[in-house]
Coordinates of C-alpha atoms in Angstrom, one line a residue:
M1 CA 72.2 21.9 121.1
S2 CA 71.5 25.2 122.8
E3 CA 71.6 28.4 120.6
L4 CA 72.5 31.7 122.5
V5 CA 71.5 35.3 121.5
P6 CA 73.4 38.2 122.5
G7 CA 72.8 38.9 126.4
G8 CA 71.6 35.2 126.6
N9 CA 72.9 32.9 129.5
T10 CA 72.8 29.2 130.1
P11 CA 74.1 26.8 133.1
L12 CA 77.3 24.8 132.3
P13 CA 77.9 21.2 133.6
G14 CA 80.5 20.6 136.0
G15 CA 84.1 19.7 135.1
T16 CA 86.4 20.7 132.4
L17 CA 84.8 22.8 129.8
T18 CA 86.1 23.1 126.1
L19 CA 85.5 26.3 124.1
R20 CA 86.4 26.3 120.5
V21 CA 86.2 29.2 117.9
P22 CA 87.1 27.6 114.5
G23 CA 88.2 30.0 111.8
P24 CA 90.8 32.7 111.2
F25 CA 90.8 33.9 114.4
D26 CA 93.3 34.4 117.6
V27 CA 91.3 33.2 120.8
S28 CA 92.3 34.4 124.3
A29 CA 90.9 34.4 127.8
L30 CA 90.8 37.0 130.6
V31 CA 90.4 35.3 134.2
T32 CA 88.9 38.2 136.6
D33 CA 87.3 38.3 140.2
D34 CA 83.7 39.8 141.0
G35 CA 85.0 43.3 140.3
G36 CA 85.8 42.3 136.6
K37 CA 89.5 42.9 137.5
V38 CA 92.7 40.6 136.4
G39 CA 94.9 39.7 139.1
G40 CA 98.3 39.8 137.2
D41 CA 100.0 38.4 134.1
A42 CA 98.9 35.0 134.6
D43 CA 95.2 35.9 134.3
F44 CA 95.6 36.6 130.4
V45 CA 96.0 33.6 128.4
F46 CA 96.7 34.1 124.7
Y47 CA 99.0 32.8 121.8
N48 CA 102.3 34.0 123.7
Q49 CA 101.2 32.9 127.2
P50 CA 98.9 29.7 126.3
T51 CA 98.5 28.2 129.9
G52 CA 97.3 29.7 133.2
P53 CA 96.0 28.4 136.5
G54 CA 92.6 26.3 135.1
V55 CA 92.9 27.7 131.6
R56 CA 94.9 26.2 128.7
L57 CA 94.8 27.6 125.0
H58 CA 95.6 25.0 122.2
G59 CA 95.2 26.4 118.7
D60 CA 91.6 27.5 118.4
T61 CA 90.4 25.8 121.5
L62 CA 90.5 27.1 125.1
T63 CA 89.9 24.4 128.0
V64 CA 88.7 25.8 131.4
D65 CA 88.6 23.9 134.7
P66 CA 86.8 26.1 137.1
A67 CA 87.8 24.2 139.9
A68 CA 91.5 24.9 139.2
L69 CA 91.4 28.6 138.4
R70 CA 93.2 30.9 140.8
P71 CA 91.7 31.9 144.4
G72 CA 89.2 34.6 144.2
A73 CA 88.5 34.1 140.1
T74 CA 84.8 34.1 139.4
R75 CA 85.1 35.0 135.6
V76 CA 86.6 33.8 132.5
T77 CA 86.2 35.9 129.4
V78 CA 86.6 34.6 126.0
V79 CA 88.3 37.3 123.4
V80 CA 88.7 36.8 119.7
S81 CA 90.4 39.0 117.2
A82 CA 91.3 38.4 113.5
A83 CA 94.7 36.1 113.1
D84 CA 95.9 38.6 110.6
S85 CA 96.9 41.8 112.6
G86 CA 94.6 44.9 111.6
T87 CA 92.0 42.9 109.8
A88 CA 88.6 43.8 110.4
L89 CA 86.4 41.1 111.7
G90 CA 83.6 42.1 109.6
T91 CA 85.6 40.7 106.6
L92 CA 85.7 37.4 108.0
P93 CA 82.9 34.7 108.7
A94 CA 81.2 35.7 112.0
P95 CA 83.2 33.9 114.9
T96 CA 81.1 31.0 116.5
L97 CA 81.8 29.8 120.0
H98 CA 81.3 26.0 120.6
V99 CA 81.0 25.0 124.5
T100 CA 80.9 21.5 125.6
G101 CA 81.4 19.7 128.8
P102 CA 83.1 16.8 129.8
G103 CA 82.3 13.8 127.3
G104 CA 80.7 16.6 125.0
R105 CA 77.6 17.2 127.4
A106 CA 75.2 19.9 127.0
P107 CA 76.7 21.6 124.0
V108 CA 76.4 25.4 123.6
R109 CA 76.5 27.5 120.5
F110 CA 76.8 31.4 120.0
T111 CA 77.3 33.5 117.0
P112 CA 77.0 37.2 117.3
P113 CA 75.6 39.5 114.3
R114 CA 78.4 39.6 111.7
P115 CA 81.0 42.5 113.1
Q116 CA 81.8 45.4 111.0
R117 CA 85.1 47.4 111.4
E118 CA 86.1 45.9 114.6
T119 CA 89.2 43.7 115.3
V120 CA 88.7 43.1 119.0
L121 CA 85.2 41.2 120.4
L122 CA 84.6 39.9 123.9
L123 CA 82.8 37.0 122.7
A124 CA 81.2 35.6 125.8
E125 CA 82.0 35.1 129.7
L126 CA 81.8 32.1 132.1
Y127 CA 80.7 33.3 135.5
R128 CA 80.2 31.8 138.8
R129 CA 76.7 31.4 140.1
G130 CA 76.2 30.0 143.4
A131 CA 77.8 26.7 143.4
G132 CA 78.0 26.3 139.6
W133 CA 79.0 28.1 136.6
K134 CA 77.0 29.9 133.6
L135 CA 77.7 31.1 130.2
R136 CA 76.5 34.8 129.1
A137 CA 76.8 35.5 125.5
L138 CA 78.5 39.1 124.9
G139 CA 79.8 40.2 121.8
Q140 CA 81.7 43.7 123.0
G141 CA 84.1 45.4 121.3
Y142 CA 86.4 48.5 121.8
A143 CA 87.1 51.6 119.9
D144 CA 90.6 51.8 121.7
G145 CA 91.3 48.4 120.7
L146 CA 93.5 46.8 123.5
A147 CA 93.7 50.0 125.5
G148 CA 89.9 50.0 125.9
L149 CA 90.1 46.4 126.8
A150 CA 92.7 46.8 129.4
R151 CA 91.0 49.7 131.2
D152 CA 88.2 47.7 131.8
F153 CA 90.0 44.6 133.0
G154 CA 92.2 46.5 135.4
V155 CA 95.4 47.2 133.4
D156 CA 96.8 50.7 134.0
V157 CA 96.3 52.9 130.7
V158 CA 97.7 56.4 131.2
D159 CA 97.9 59.4 129.1
D160 CA 101.5 60.6 127.6
D161 CA 101.7 64.2 126.9
A162 CA 100.9 65.7 123.4
S163 CA 104.4 65.2 122.0
S164 CA 104.4 61.5 122.8
A165 CA 101.0 60.4 123.2
S166 CA 99.6 58.0 120.3
A167 CA 95.7 58.2 119.5
S168 CA 94.9 55.5 121.7
G169 CA 97.2 56.5 124.7
T170 CA 100.0 54.5 126.3
L171 CA 99.6 51.2 128.2
R172 CA 101.8 50.9 131.2
T173 CA 101.7 47.2 131.4
P174 CA 104.0 43.8 131.3
S175 CA 105.4 43.0 127.9
L176 CA 103.1 40.2 127.4
W177 CA 100.3 43.0 126.9
S178 CA 102.4 45.1 124.6
D179 CA 103.0 42.0 122.5
A180 CA 99.3 41.6 122.5
A181 CA 98.6 45.1 121.6
S182 CA 100.6 44.8 118.5
R183 CA 98.3 42.1 117.5
L184 CA 95.0 43.7 118.7
A185 CA 95.2 47.3 118.7
G186 CA 92.9 49.3 116.1
A187 CA 89.9 47.7 117.0
A188 CA 86.7 49.6 116.4
S189 CA 84.0 48.7 118.8
R190 CA 80.9 46.8 118.6
L191 CA 78.0 45.3 120.3
A192 CA 77.5 45.9 123.9
G193 CA 80.2 48.3 124.2
A194 CA 80.7 51.3 126.6
A195 CA 81.9 54.8 125.3
T196 CA 82.9 57.7 127.2
A197 CA 84.3 61.0 125.8
R198 CA 84.8 64.7 126.2
R199 CA 83.4 66.6 123.0
S200 CA 86.4 68.8 123.1
R201 CA 89.7 66.9 123.6
P202 CA 93.4 68.2 123.9
T203 CA 95.7 67.3 120.9
G204 CA 97.4 63.9 121.8
A205 CA 94.8 62.7 124.2
P206 CA 93.6 59.1 124.0
R207 CA 90.6 58.4 121.8
P208 CA 87.5 57.8 123.8
V209 CA 86.6 54.4 124.6
G210 CA 83.5 53.0 122.3
A211 CA 81.5 50.5 121.0
A212 CA 79.1 50.4 118.2
G213 CA 76.2 52.7 116.8
S214 CA 75.0 55.8 115.1
A215 CA 71.8 58.0 114.7
P216 CA 70.1 60.0 112.0
P217 CA 69.4 63.8 112.3
G218 CA 65.9 64.5 113.2
A219 CA 64.7 61.0 114.4
S220 CA 62.0 61.3 116.9
A221 CA 62.0 60.4 120.5
A222 CA 58.5 59.9 120.3
G223 CA 58.3 56.3 119.0
A224 CA 60.4 53.4 117.4
V225 CA 60.6 52.9 114.0
P226 CA 61.2 49.1 113.1
G227 CA 63.4 48.2 110.2
A228 CA 61.3 47.1 107.2
V229 CA 63.2 43.9 106.1
S230 CA 61.1 41.6 104.1
P231 CA 61.3 37.8 104.7
G232 CA 63.0 35.7 102.4
T233 CA 60.7 33.3 100.3
P234 CA 60.5 29.9 102.2
S235 CA 61.4 26.9 100.3
G236 CA 60.7 24.0 102.9
T237 CA 57.4 22.4 103.1
P238 CA 54.7 24.6 103.8
G239 CA 53.8 25.2 107.6
S240 CA 50.8 26.9 109.2
P241 CA 49.4 26.8 112.8
G242 CA 47.0 24.3 111.3
P243 CA 44.8 22.1 113.6
G244 CA 47.4 21.9 116.1
A245 CA 47.4 25.6 116.9
A246 CA 44.1 25.3 119.4
E247 CA 45.9 22.2 121.2
F248 CA 49.0 24.4 121.6
L249 CA 47.3 27.4 122.8
A250 CA 45.6 25.1 125.3
L251 CA 48.6 23.7 126.7
V252 CA 50.8 26.7 126.7
N253 CA 47.9 28.9 128.6
S254 CA 47.5 25.8 131.0
A255 CA 51.3 26.0 131.9
R256 CA 51.2 29.7 132.2
A257 CA 48.4 29.6 134.6
A258 CA 50.2 27.2 136.8
A259 CA 53.1 29.7 136.8
G260 CA 50.8 32.6 137.5
S261 CA 51.2 34.3 134.3
P262 CA 48.3 35.6 132.1
A263 CA 47.2 33.7 129.0
V264 CA 48.3 34.4 125.6
A265 CA 46.5 34.8 122.3
L266 CA 47.3 33.7 118.8
D267 CA 48.3 36.5 116.5
S268 CA 48.3 36.1 112.8
R269 CA 51.1 38.2 112.0
L270 CA 53.4 36.7 114.5
S271 CA 52.2 33.3 113.0
A272 CA 53.1 34.4 109.3
A273 CA 56.5 35.3 110.8
A274 CA 57.0 32.2 112.3
R275 CA 55.6 30.2 109.3
A276 CA 58.4 31.8 107.1
H277 CA 61.1 31.4 109.5
A278 CA 60.2 27.8 110.2
A279 CA 60.3 26.8 106.5
D280 CA 63.5 28.3 106.1
M281 CA 65.0 26.4 108.4
A282 CA 63.4 23.1 107.5
S283 CA 64.7 23.9 104.0
A284 CA 68.3 24.5 105.0
G285 CA 68.3 21.6 107.6
R286 CA 69.4 23.6 110.6
L287 CA 68.3 25.8 113.6
G288 CA 69.2 29.5 113.4
T289 CA 68.1 33.1 114.2
E290 CA 68.8 34.1 110.7
S291 CA 67.7 32.6 107.5
R292 CA 70.3 31.8 104.7
D293 CA 69.7 35.6 103.1
G294 CA 70.5 37.0 106.3
T295 CA 67.1 37.9 107.7
S296 CA 66.6 37.3 111.4
V297 CA 63.5 36.1 113.0
H298 CA 63.1 39.4 114.5
Q299 CA 63.1 41.2 111.3
R300 CA 60.4 38.9 110.0
V301 CA 58.2 39.9 112.7
T302 CA 58.4 43.8 111.9
A303 CA 57.9 43.2 108.5
T304 CA 54.5 41.7 108.9
G305 CA 53.6 45.2 110.5
Y306 CA 53.8 43.9 113.9
T307 CA 55.7 46.4 116.2
Y308 CA 56.4 45.1 119.7
L309 CA 57.4 46.4 123.0
T310 CA 59.3 42.9 123.8
V311 CA 59.5 39.8 122.1
G312 CA 61.0 36.1 122.6
E313 CA 61.4 33.0 120.5
H314 CA 61.8 29.3 120.4
L315 CA 63.4 27.6 117.7
V316 CA 63.3 24.1 118.2
S317 CA 63.8 20.8 116.1
G318 CA 62.6 17.2 116.9
P319 CA 59.2 17.4 118.7
R320 CA 56.3 15.9 116.5
T321 CA 53.3 17.4 118.3
P322 CA 52.3 20.5 120.3
E323 CA 52.3 18.4 123.2
E324 CA 55.8 17.1 122.5
F325 CA 56.8 20.8 122.1
V326 CA 55.5 22.3 125.1
D327 CA 56.8 19.0 127.1
Y328 CA 60.4 19.9 125.9
C329 CA 59.8 23.6 126.7
L330 CA 58.5 22.7 130.4
R331 CA 61.8 20.6 131.1
T332 CA 64.6 23.1 129.7
E333 CA 65.2 25.8 132.1
Q334 CA 65.4 28.6 129.4
A335 CA 62.8 27.7 127.2
R336 CA 60.5 27.5 130.4
R337 CA 61.3 30.9 131.2
T338 CA 60.3 32.1 127.8
L339 CA 57.1 30.1 127.9
H340 CA 56.1 31.4 131.6
D341 CA 57.4 35.0 130.8
P342 CA 54.2 37.1 132.1
A343 CA 55.4 40.1 130.0
F344 CA 53.8 38.3 126.7
T345 CA 50.3 38.8 125.8
Q346 CA 50.4 37.3 122.1
V347 CA 51.8 34.5 120.3
G348 CA 52.5 32.9 116.7
L349 CA 53.6 29.4 115.8
A350 CA 54.7 27.1 113.2
S351 CA 56.0 23.8 112.5
V352 CA 57.8 22.6 109.0
T353 CA 59.2 19.1 108.2
G354 CA 62.1 19.4 105.9
S355 CA 61.9 18.0 102.6
R356 CA 65.4 16.6 102.8
T357 CA 65.1 15.0 106.5
D358 CA 62.4 13.8 108.5
D359 CA 63.0 16.6 111.0
T360 CA 60.2 18.9 112.2
Y361 CA 61.3 22.7 112.9
W362 CA 59.3 24.7 115.2
T363 CA 59.3 28.7 115.5
V364 CA 57.4 30.0 118.4
L365 CA 57.1 33.8 118.5
W366 CA 56.3 35.5 121.8
A367 CA 55.4 39.2 122.1
R368 CA 53.9 42.2 123.7
P369 CA 52.7 45.0 121.0
L370 CA 54.0 48.5 121.4
M371 CA 51.1 50.7 122.8
P372 CA 51.2 54.6 123.3
G373 CA 53.1 55.5 126.2
D374 CA 55.3 52.3 126.5
L375 CA 58.4 54.1 125.4
E376 CA 58.3 56.8 128.0
R377 CA 57.2 54.3 130.6
T378 CA 60.3 51.6 129.8
A379 CA 62.6 54.7 129.5
A380 CA 61.5 55.9 133.0
E381 CA 62.1 52.2 134.2
V382 CA 65.4 52.1 132.9
I383 CA 66.5 55.5 134.4
D384 CA 64.9 54.6 137.9
L385 CA 66.9 51.1 137.9
T386 CA 70.1 53.0 136.9
N387 CA 69.6 55.4 139.8
R388 CA 69.1 52.8 142.0
E389 CA 72.6 51.3 141.1
R390 CA 73.9 54.6 141.7
A391 CA 72.2 55.1 144.9
R392 CA 73.9 51.6 146.1
A393 CA 76.9 53.2 145.4
G394 CA 76.6 56.5 147.2
L395 CA 76.0 58.5 144.1
P396 CA 73.5 61.3 143.1
P397 CA 70.5 60.5 140.5
L398 CA 70.8 61.1 137.1
A399 CA 68.1 63.6 135.8
S400 CA 66.2 62.8 132.7
D401 CA 67.6 65.2 129.6
A402 CA 65.3 66.1 126.7
P403 CA 68.3 66.5 124.0
L404 CA 70.0 63.1 125.4
T405 CA 66.8 61.5 124.9
R406 CA 66.3 62.5 121.5
A407 CA 69.7 61.5 120.7
A408 CA 69.4 58.0 122.4
Q409 CA 66.3 57.1 120.8
A410 CA 67.3 58.3 117.4
H411 CA 70.5 55.9 118.1
S412 CA 68.6 52.8 118.9
T413 CA 66.1 53.4 115.9
D414 CA 68.8 53.8 113.5
M415 CA 70.7 50.8 114.8
V416 CA 67.4 48.7 113.8
V417 CA 66.8 50.5 110.3
R418 CA 70.1 50.5 109.1
A419 CA 70.9 47.1 110.5
F420 CA 74.2 47.8 112.3
Y421 CA 75.3 47.7 116.0
S422 CA 78.2 50.2 116.9
H423 CA 78.6 53.4 118.7
T424 CA 80.2 54.5 115.7
G425 CA 77.8 55.4 112.9
P426 CA 77.8 54.4 109.4
D427 CA 78.6 58.1 108.5
G428 CA 81.2 57.9 111.3
S429 CA 79.4 60.1 113.9
Q430 CA 80.1 59.5 117.6
P431 CA 78.0 59.7 120.6
W432 CA 79.0 63.2 121.4
D433 CA 78.2 64.2 117.9
R434 CA 74.8 62.7 118.0
A435 CA 74.1 64.6 121.5
A436 CA 75.3 67.8 120.0
A437 CA 73.1 67.3 116.9
A438 CA 70.0 66.8 119.3
G439 CA 70.9 70.2 120.9
S440 CA 72.7 68.9 124.1
T441 CA 75.3 71.6 125.3
R442 CA 76.8 69.1 127.6
R443 CA 80.6 68.8 127.5
T444 CA 81.3 65.3 128.6
I445 CA 79.3 62.4 127.0
G446 CA 79.1 58.7 127.6
E447 CA 77.0 56.0 125.8
N448 CA 76.2 52.3 126.6
I449 CA 74.2 50.2 124.1
A450 CA 72.9 46.9 124.2
C451 CA 70.5 44.4 122.1
G452 CA 68.4 41.4 122.6
Q453 CA 67.4 42.0 126.1
R454 CA 63.5 41.8 126.6
S455 CA 63.0 44.2 129.5
A456 CA 64.4 47.2 131.2
A457 CA 65.5 45.0 134.2
E458 CA 67.4 42.7 131.9
V459 CA 69.3 45.5 130.0
V460 CA 70.5 47.3 133.2
E461 CA 71.5 44.0 134.8
G462 CA 73.6 43.1 131.9
W463 CA 75.3 46.5 131.8
M464 CA 76.0 46.3 135.5
N465 CA 77.6 42.9 134.9
S466 CA 79.9 44.6 132.3
P467 CA 82.8 46.4 133.4
G468 CA 82.7 49.0 131.0
H469 CA 79.0 49.8 131.1
R470 CA 79.0 49.6 134.9
A471 CA 81.7 52.4 134.9
N472 CA 79.7 54.5 132.9
I473 CA 76.6 54.1 134.9
L474 CA 78.5 54.6 138.2
K475 CA 80.5 57.5 136.8
R476 CA 80.5 60.2 139.5
E477 CA 80.7 63.5 136.9
F478 CA 77.6 62.3 135.1
T479 CA 74.4 64.3 136.0
H480 CA 72.0 63.6 133.1
I481 CA 70.8 60.7 131.1
G482 CA 68.7 59.8 128.0
I483 CA 67.2 56.4 127.1
G484 CA 66.3 55.1 123.6
F485 CA 65.1 51.8 122.5
A486 CA 63.4 50.3 119.3
G487 CA 62.6 46.8 118.3
G488 CA 63.1 44.9 114.9
G489 CA 66.7 44.5 114.5
K490 CA 68.7 41.2 113.8
A491 CA 69.2 40.9 117.6
G492 CA 65.7 41.9 118.7
T493 CA 65.4 45.2 120.7
Y494 CA 68.5 47.6 120.6
W495 CA 68.8 49.9 123.8
T496 CA 70.9 53.0 124.2
Q497 CA 72.0 54.8 127.3
L498 CA 73.3 58.4 127.0
F499 CA 75.0 60.0 129.7
G500 CA 76.0 63.8 130.0
A501 CA 77.8 66.2 132.5

């Protein structure tokens, strides 16, 4: 079983795929082309239209045959909402996506962090890559509910005049979208969303499209402040790097050298976090990025006092020895990429055998510590990559802006410290509110957020693969940008792009 984190992806086997989201949820699917746009009514499969070319919905289960999709289709996006209209997903168990190939081959599972006030969530997408298909974990929500969803996927959304427009705008769409709107409208956004807004809006104009987030006044752009979350008390068999640590390190560094990557060194803080997490998994008898008390493996890292620039993890059960563990990693594509990643300089590991079963649970944590200047260098890299995308589209570059940078950094830090993921802060603040509080006088503000990505290149690629985020990056009117990122939240590193005009 492969476990994905937000932003992660994995290859899919050929043939018909089964995607199931058990629980009190409505499941639907959007079929789109390379531009992320629907081609017509048949591209939206939901409870009132349960079949389309290559896609079928039955209860909580979608079956997708990529070979039978309509011509030009390259993506299938899985959408989840509460079965009871208007219910916030945060009041329900976190939705878990189970994906299997023919005969139950190559099972994959993805559970995003628990939503808050949202009622619509893009859970994951299947996308064509070369001759095959892959699955990407998303978790994207919309402040405009279905209106925001519709805009991003090519449905015409228009503003009515002030006397007739609703707070969310009017959908000029076929009836099936209107029917879905009655079930899905009112979503607050979440996870890797995109928000665009004017600070001064005329009465009756649509609310801005948004996703999740907030920032405290006065938070500094000079450094990231990881959340101080104490690890839970492990109750499994005590584990430690032990005598196998030297063997593990020798095997790992030999494999990294063969891939052209620098050697890593053992770090006691990473090993302490790994030991606590492996013990909890062994006691619970299951793999997971969060322990039974809700503490994530990334929060365990920062609780030891380790502040990271980038972090990765292996959570594995089965191997008995370091040699078996490394052999597993080298045979598995995503695990191999983490082991070989040249960005990592330090590692911590632990293995624990459960008291109720004979299974051995491994936690291996890879990281590079945050050093002076890393915030500025990484922000500059994000801006450079963003401007490259704009140049490809024939657009002028964005200039770095100090107030936007302060607001973006404060927002990323706040999401880590207060353990949420949204454009809307716990105090109700929105991106334009935070920009103004940081001293910005720009009248148009947009925001992209993301979590879990390990590098500037990975986060910009993820934003460009999402229609809403891409629209912000390629918005001609924007002239300035600020970048923030902070590590230590449930999903790892939290990123913010704040645009202004």
